[in-house]
C-alpha cells in the first residue's frame, strides 16, 4: 500500500503538482483503490459507467478484475516509468490490489466531419476530414475496405507527441518509398507539430524549398484515390489535412472534379487550368517585356492602345507591375485573415476602388488593371493551394528576368524554372513525371531513374 | 553578413534596368515611311516619317499623327536627323506601309530598298506602294473611318480584310526579290487620295528598276487574278440583255512555256474557274442555259487574258515571272538570259479556260 502512495506522490511531483490532476481514493473489498487521471482530458462519464458502476455491482474482487481486463483499452502496467505519459495521453490509472491498470478514457473532441472549405468540388463528396485521427481513419476504412490497407502509428514532436498514422496499400505501395518515409520520420527533430504543412517541411530534405513535393489535402476521396494509386498517406491527429506522397507536379493541377465530369467537360477544365497556370506565371513578366523591350510583338492596334494608356504613367513599367502585384497580394492575404462578414467589403474596396482609382490617378495603365485581374483570377484556378502559393512566388523571379533582359530574359527564366522542376524528386519519383493511365501505377513509382532518393 | 550584402545587392539592382529598357510610351512609333523627290537638287531623297500620337481613347476618324520631313542623300542619314527633331526614340517595329514617289523610282531604287530590307526592325511584310500625286499627299491624307494612323492602308492591302480583286498588294520582301531577280519584274499598286478615303485600283509595272507603264483598273484586276488566285473575281459576260455576271470563287492558273521542235514557242495557259452566276438579265431555268453561259464565259476569259498577256509582252514587262519559269528549265547562264530576251517578244499565248458554274446565286 505504501508503494502505491509513493508512486502517486512521485506522479504528482512529475506533473508539477498540477491542479487538474485528480486523485480519487476510496476503499472497497477492504482495500484502498485510487483512480488517477487528468481532468478535462478524460471523459468523466466513461469513468463512471466503465469503472465505478461495475465496481459497485461486482461482489468479488476477482469479478471486477475480470471486467477491468475485458475492457478494450485496459492494460496492466508492467513498466512504471511511462505512467506520466499515459496520464497525458488521456488514460485513467487504477491502483488496485497491488497492480496498476490503465484505461483509456480520453474525451473525443472535433470528430464531426465538416464541409470541405479549402478544396471544393461541384459534384462529388462534400465532407472533409475531421481533426480527429481515429475518425479520419474510420472515414478512410469505410471508403477503402481492403484487407491490404496497412496502418502504422507513430508519434512526432518531442513536446507535442502528435500521433500520426502511416497508411498504405501493401499491394501497390512501393516499399522503397515506405522505408524512406519511415527513415525520414525517425530523423525529425522538432518540438511541436500541429499541421500537415509543418510535417511536410520537416520531411523535406531541403530546408529552403518552394514547390511542394507532397500533396496536402483535406478530401477523403482524394486520399483514398491516391491510396489506390499506391501512394503513402500520413494522417496527423489534430488537423483535417493529410499528407500524400510521393506527389508529382501534375497531381497538383488535377481536381477531384476531373473524375466526376464527362470527358469533354473534363478536357476543357484541364486545358483551362493549364492556360491559367501559364497566364498567372508569365503574364506580368510578359507585360514588362512587351511594353519596355519588344513592343513590335503585338498588333499595332494594341500597341498603340497600351502606349496611349501608359502615356500619363510617370514610372517605368516594372514599378507599375510591382505596385499592382503588391496590391493583389495584400488583397489576397487580407481576405484570408478577415472574418467572413467583412471579407466581401474588403475585396470590393481593394479590388474595385483601388484598381479604378489607380488607373484614374494615372499610376497604372488600364491594360495593367486587366493584367492584374487576369493574373489574380488565373491563380485561383489551381486546385491545390500549396501549388497555388508556389506559383504566386515564382512570378517574381520571372518579373526580375523580364526587367533586365526583356523577352529573352523571360524565356530564359522559364527555362531555368523548367530545369529546377526537372531536377526535383518527390521520394524518388521525378517531379515532372507523367503516369500514362492507371495500369502502370506500380511502375511509375518504382521506376527510379536515379538510384538515390531526395 | 555575406547573405545580407547579397540581398541588398539584389534589391539595388532591381531599380536599375538594362540599356535596352525603354518604355512603350517613350517611343515614337513610325507607322509609315514616304520617300519623295527632293526640292533641293543636291539631295537624293526627301524622307517622311508618319509618327503616331497614341491616345487612350481610340475613335474612328480621330487618329492623330505627325509627319516629319527631312531631305538627305541617304535614308539612314535622314533618320538620324529626324531623331534629333523629335523627343522620343523612333521605333520602326510597327511600320507597315512604305509609300514611294513615282519619280524616285527612276534612279537608284535598289539601294533604297536595301536599306529597308537590311534594317532589322522593319518587317518584310511591310506593304510597298506608289503614292499619287506624291508620297507626302498620301501620308498626310486623313481617312474618315481610320482609328489608328495608317491603319486604313494596312487594312486595305490585307488579303483577309479586303478581298477586292482591284486592290493589288505588294510586300517588301517580294518587291525586293522582283527588283533583284532577272526573270521577274516588279509591280506596285498606286494609292490616290480621294474624298475621305483612298482609291487603290491602278498599278504600275516596272521593267528592271524603272517604271515602264501604268495599268488601268481592268488590267490591274487581271494581273491580280493571275497573281493571286484566292481573290474572288467578278467576270462580266456578254452585253445588253444577254449580260451575266459570274462570281469566280476559285481560280486556278497554270502557265507553261512550251518550245516545240517545229513551230513557234508558246505559253500554254490553263485557267480553271469555279463559280456561280451572280446577276443575269435573262431567266436561266435549265441546266443547258448554265452550260451555255459557261461556254460564253470561258471564251471571254480566254480572250481577255490573252489580250492582257500580249499587252504585257508589248510593254516588255514580265510581272508573272515567265522568265523565271524559263530559267528553271534552261539554266541561268548569260547565254540563256540573252536567248530569253529574244524569245519573250516572239512568244505566243495559247489560253484555254474552263469555267464551271455551280448554279445561279449563292444558294444554287
PDB file of N, CA, C and O in Angstrom, chain A residues 358-386:
ATOM      1  N   UNK A 358      -6.490  53.834 -59.095  1.00  0.00           N
ATOM      2  CA  UNK A 358      -5.091  53.815 -59.527  1.00  0.00           C
ATOM      3  C   UNK A 358      -4.983  54.147 -61.004  1.00  0.00           C
ATOM      4  O   UNK A 358      -4.068  54.846 -61.445  1.00  0.00           O
ATOM      5  N   UNK A 359      -5.972  53.659 -61.757  1.00  0.00           N
ATOM      6  CA  UNK A 359      -5.939  53.932 -63.197  1.00  0.00           C
ATOM      7  C   UNK A 359      -6.293  55.386 -63.489  1.00  0.00           C
ATOM      8  O   UNK A 359      -5.672  56.034 -64.327  1.00  0.00           O
ATOM      9  N   UNK A 360      -7.292  55.913 -62.740  1.00  0.00           N
ATOM     10  CA  UNK A 360      -7.690  57.299 -62.988  1.00  0.00           C
ATOM     11  C   UNK A 360      -6.638  58.291 -62.525  1.00  0.00           C
ATOM     12  O   UNK A 360      -6.485  59.357 -63.088  1.00  0.00           O
ATOM     13  N   UNK A 361      -5.900  57.889 -61.486  1.00  0.00           N
ATOM     14  CA  UNK A 361      -4.824  58.757 -60.997  1.00  0.00           C
ATOM     15  C   UNK A 361      -3.593  58.632 -61.872  1.00  0.00           C
ATOM     16  O   UNK A 361      -2.570  59.223 -61.571  1.00  0.00           O
ATOM     17  N   UNK A 362      -3.690  57.809 -62.921  1.00  0.00           N
ATOM     18  CA  UNK A 362      -2.595  57.613 -63.869  1.00  0.00           C
ATOM     19  C   UNK A 362      -1.353  57.041 -63.203  1.00  0.00           C
ATOM     20  O   UNK A 362      -0.229  57.361 -63.554  1.00  0.00           O
ATOM     21  N   UNK A 363      -1.604  56.203 -62.190  1.00  0.00           N
ATOM     22  CA  UNK A 363      -0.481  55.496 -61.586  1.00  0.00           C
ATOM     23  C   UNK A 363      -0.168  54.235 -62.367  1.00  0.00           C
ATOM     24  O   UNK A 363       0.972  53.807 -62.455  1.00  0.00           O
ATOM     25  N   UNK A 364      -1.221  53.632 -62.898  1.00  0.00           N
ATOM     26  CA  UNK A 364      -1.027  52.443 -63.733  1.00  0.00           C
ATOM     27  C   UNK A 364      -1.895  52.592 -64.977  1.00  0.00           C
ATOM     28  O   UNK A 364      -2.864  53.341 -64.982  1.00  0.00           O
ATOM     29  N   UNK A 365      -1.542  51.853 -66.018  1.00  0.00           N
ATOM     30  CA  UNK A 365      -2.339  51.929 -67.241  1.00  0.00           C
ATOM     31  C   UNK A 365      -3.541  51.003 -67.122  1.00  0.00           C
ATOM     32  O   UNK A 365      -3.572  50.103 -66.288  1.00  0.00           O
ATOM     33  N   UNK A 366      -4.522  51.235 -67.967  1.00  0.00           N
ATOM     34  CA  UNK A 366      -5.741  50.425 -67.872  1.00  0.00           C
ATOM     35  C   UNK A 366      -5.469  48.989 -68.294  1.00  0.00           C
ATOM     36  O   UNK A 366      -6.109  48.058 -67.808  1.00  0.00           O
ATOM     37  N   UNK A 367      -4.499  48.782 -69.197  1.00  0.00           N
ATOM     38  CA  UNK A 367      -4.153  47.418 -69.588  1.00  0.00           C
ATOM     39  C   UNK A 367      -3.581  46.661 -68.384  1.00  0.00           C
ATOM     40  O   UNK A 367      -3.839  45.484 -68.189  1.00  0.00           O
ATOM     41  N   UNK A 368      -2.836  47.384 -67.549  1.00  0.00           N
ATOM     42  CA  UNK A 368      -2.230  46.750 -66.371  1.00  0.00           C
ATOM     43  C   UNK A 368      -3.298  46.259 -65.412  1.00  0.00           C
ATOM     44  O   UNK A 368      -3.150  45.222 -64.768  1.00  0.00           O
ATOM     45  N   UNK A 369      -4.419  46.997 -65.327  1.00  0.00           N
ATOM     46  CA  UNK A 369      -5.521  46.571 -64.458  1.00  0.00           C
ATOM     47  C   UNK A 369      -6.048  45.225 -64.947  1.00  0.00           C
ATOM     48  O   UNK A 369      -6.294  44.306 -64.169  1.00  0.00           O
ATOM     49  N   UNK A 370      -6.186  45.119 -66.269  1.00  0.00           N
ATOM     50  CA  UNK A 370      -6.675  43.862 -66.843  1.00  0.00           C
ATOM     51  C   UNK A 370      -5.683  42.743 -66.549  1.00  0.00           C
ATOM     52  O   UNK A 370      -6.060  41.647 -66.126  1.00  0.00           O
ATOM     53  N   UNK A 371      -4.403  43.045 -66.755  1.00  0.00           N
ATOM     54  CA  UNK A 371      -3.369  42.041 -66.496  1.00  0.00           C
ATOM     55  C   UNK A 371      -3.436  41.571 -65.047  1.00  0.00           C
ATOM     56  O   UNK A 371      -3.435  40.375 -64.756  1.00  0.00           O
ATOM     57  N   UNK A 372      -3.554  42.528 -64.140  1.00  0.00           N
ATOM     58  CA  UNK A 372      -3.595  42.197 -62.712  1.00  0.00           C
ATOM     59  C   UNK A 372      -4.773  41.297 -62.381  1.00  0.00           C
ATOM     60  O   UNK A 372      -4.617  40.266 -61.723  1.00  0.00           O
ATOM     61  N   UNK A 373      -5.938  41.713 -62.859  1.00  0.00           N
ATOM     62  CA  UNK A 373      -7.135  40.933 -62.559  1.00  0.00           C
ATOM     63  C   UNK A 373      -7.020  39.533 -63.145  1.00  0.00           C
ATOM     64  O   UNK A 373      -7.340  38.535 -62.494  1.00  0.00           O
ATOM     65  N   UNK A 374      -6.511  39.469 -64.357  1.00  0.00           N
ATOM     66  CA  UNK A 374      -6.367  38.208 -65.063  1.00  0.00           C
ATOM     67  C   UNK A 374      -5.437  37.268 -64.293  1.00  0.00           C
ATOM     68  O   UNK A 374      -5.742  36.093 -64.064  1.00  0.00           O
ATOM     69  N   UNK A 375      -4.331  37.829 -63.854  1.00  0.00           N
ATOM     70  CA  UNK A 375      -3.339  37.036 -63.125  1.00  0.00           C
ATOM     71  C   UNK A 375      -3.918  36.529 -61.812  1.00  0.00           C
ATOM     72  O   UNK A 375      -3.759  35.363 -61.453  1.00  0.00           O
ATOM     73  N   UNK A 376      -4.636  37.413 -61.120  1.00  0.00           N
ATOM     74  CA  UNK A 376      -5.185  37.029 -59.812  1.00  0.00           C
ATOM     75  C   UNK A 376      -6.225  35.933 -59.966  1.00  0.00           C
ATOM     76  O   UNK A 376      -6.212  34.940 -59.244  1.00  0.00           O
ATOM     77  N   UNK A 377      -7.106  36.098 -60.957  1.00  0.00           N
ATOM     78  CA  UNK A 377      -8.156  35.099 -61.148  1.00  0.00           C
ATOM     79  C   UNK A 377      -7.542  33.773 -61.575  1.00  0.00           C
ATOM     80  O   UNK A 377      -7.886  32.714 -61.063  1.00  0.00           O
ATOM     81  N   UNK A 378      -6.593  33.868 -62.517  1.00  0.00           N
ATOM     82  CA  UNK A 378      -5.983  32.640 -63.040  1.00  0.00           C
ATOM     83  C   UNK A 378      -5.293  31.867 -61.926  1.00  0.00           C
ATOM     84  O   UNK A 378      -5.289  30.639 -61.921  1.00  0.00           O
ATOM     85  N   UNK A 379      -4.750  32.588 -60.960  1.00  0.00           N
ATOM     86  CA  UNK A 379      -4.038  31.917 -59.870  1.00  0.00           C
ATOM     87  C   UNK A 379      -4.966  31.044 -59.042  1.00  0.00           C
ATOM     88  O   UNK A 379      -4.557  30.026 -58.512  1.00  0.00           O
ATOM     89  N   UNK A 380      -6.238  31.455 -58.944  1.00  0.00           N
ATOM     90  CA  UNK A 380      -7.159  30.709 -58.103  1.00  0.00           C
ATOM     91  C   UNK A 380      -7.680  29.445 -58.775  1.00  0.00           C
ATOM     92  O   UNK A 380      -8.355  28.652 -58.140  1.00  0.00           O
ATOM     93  N   UNK A 381      -7.373  29.263 -60.038  1.00  0.00           N
ATOM     94  CA  UNK A 381      -7.879  28.061 -60.706  1.00  0.00           C
ATOM     95  C   UNK A 381      -7.031  26.835 -60.381  1.00  0.00           C
ATOM     96  O   UNK A 381      -7.437  25.733 -60.676  1.00  0.00           O
ATOM     97  N   UNK A 382      -5.848  27.050 -59.802  1.00  0.00           N
ATOM     98  CA  UNK A 382      -5.026  25.888 -59.438  1.00  0.00           C
ATOM     99  C   UNK A 382      -5.674  25.213 -58.233  1.00  0.00           C
ATOM    100  O   UNK A 382      -5.868  25.853 -57.202  1.00  0.00           O
ATOM    101  N   UNK A 383      -6.036  23.931 -58.369  1.00  0.00           N
ATOM    102  CA  UNK A 383      -6.901  23.311 -57.365  1.00  0.00           C
ATOM    103  C   UNK A 383      -6.254  23.119 -55.997  1.00  0.00           C
ATOM    104  O   UNK A 383      -6.933  23.218 -54.981  1.00  0.00           O
ATOM    105  N   UNK A 384      -4.953  22.820 -55.957  1.00  0.00           N
ATOM    106  CA  UNK A 384      -4.331  22.563 -54.655  1.00  0.00           C
ATOM    107  C   UNK A 384      -3.602  23.824 -54.202  1.00  0.00           C
ATOM    108  O   UNK A 384      -2.782  24.375 -54.925  1.00  0.00           O
ATOM    109  N   UNK A 385      -3.941  24.258 -52.980  1.00  0.00           N
ATOM    110  CA  UNK A 385      -3.448  25.544 -52.512  1.00  0.00           C
ATOM    111  C   UNK A 385      -1.933  25.638 -52.429  1.00  0.00           C
ATOM    112  O   UNK A 385      -1.363  26.679 -52.713  1.00  0.00           O
ATOM    113  N   UNK A 386      -1.305  24.531 -52.035  1.00  0.00           N
ATOM    114  CA  UNK A 386       0.145  24.557 -51.860  1.00  0.00           C
ATOM    115  C   UNK A 386       0.818  24.970 -53.167  1.00  0.00           C
ATOM    116  O   UNK A 386       1.745  25.786 -53.180  1.00  0.00           O
TER     117      UNK A 386
END
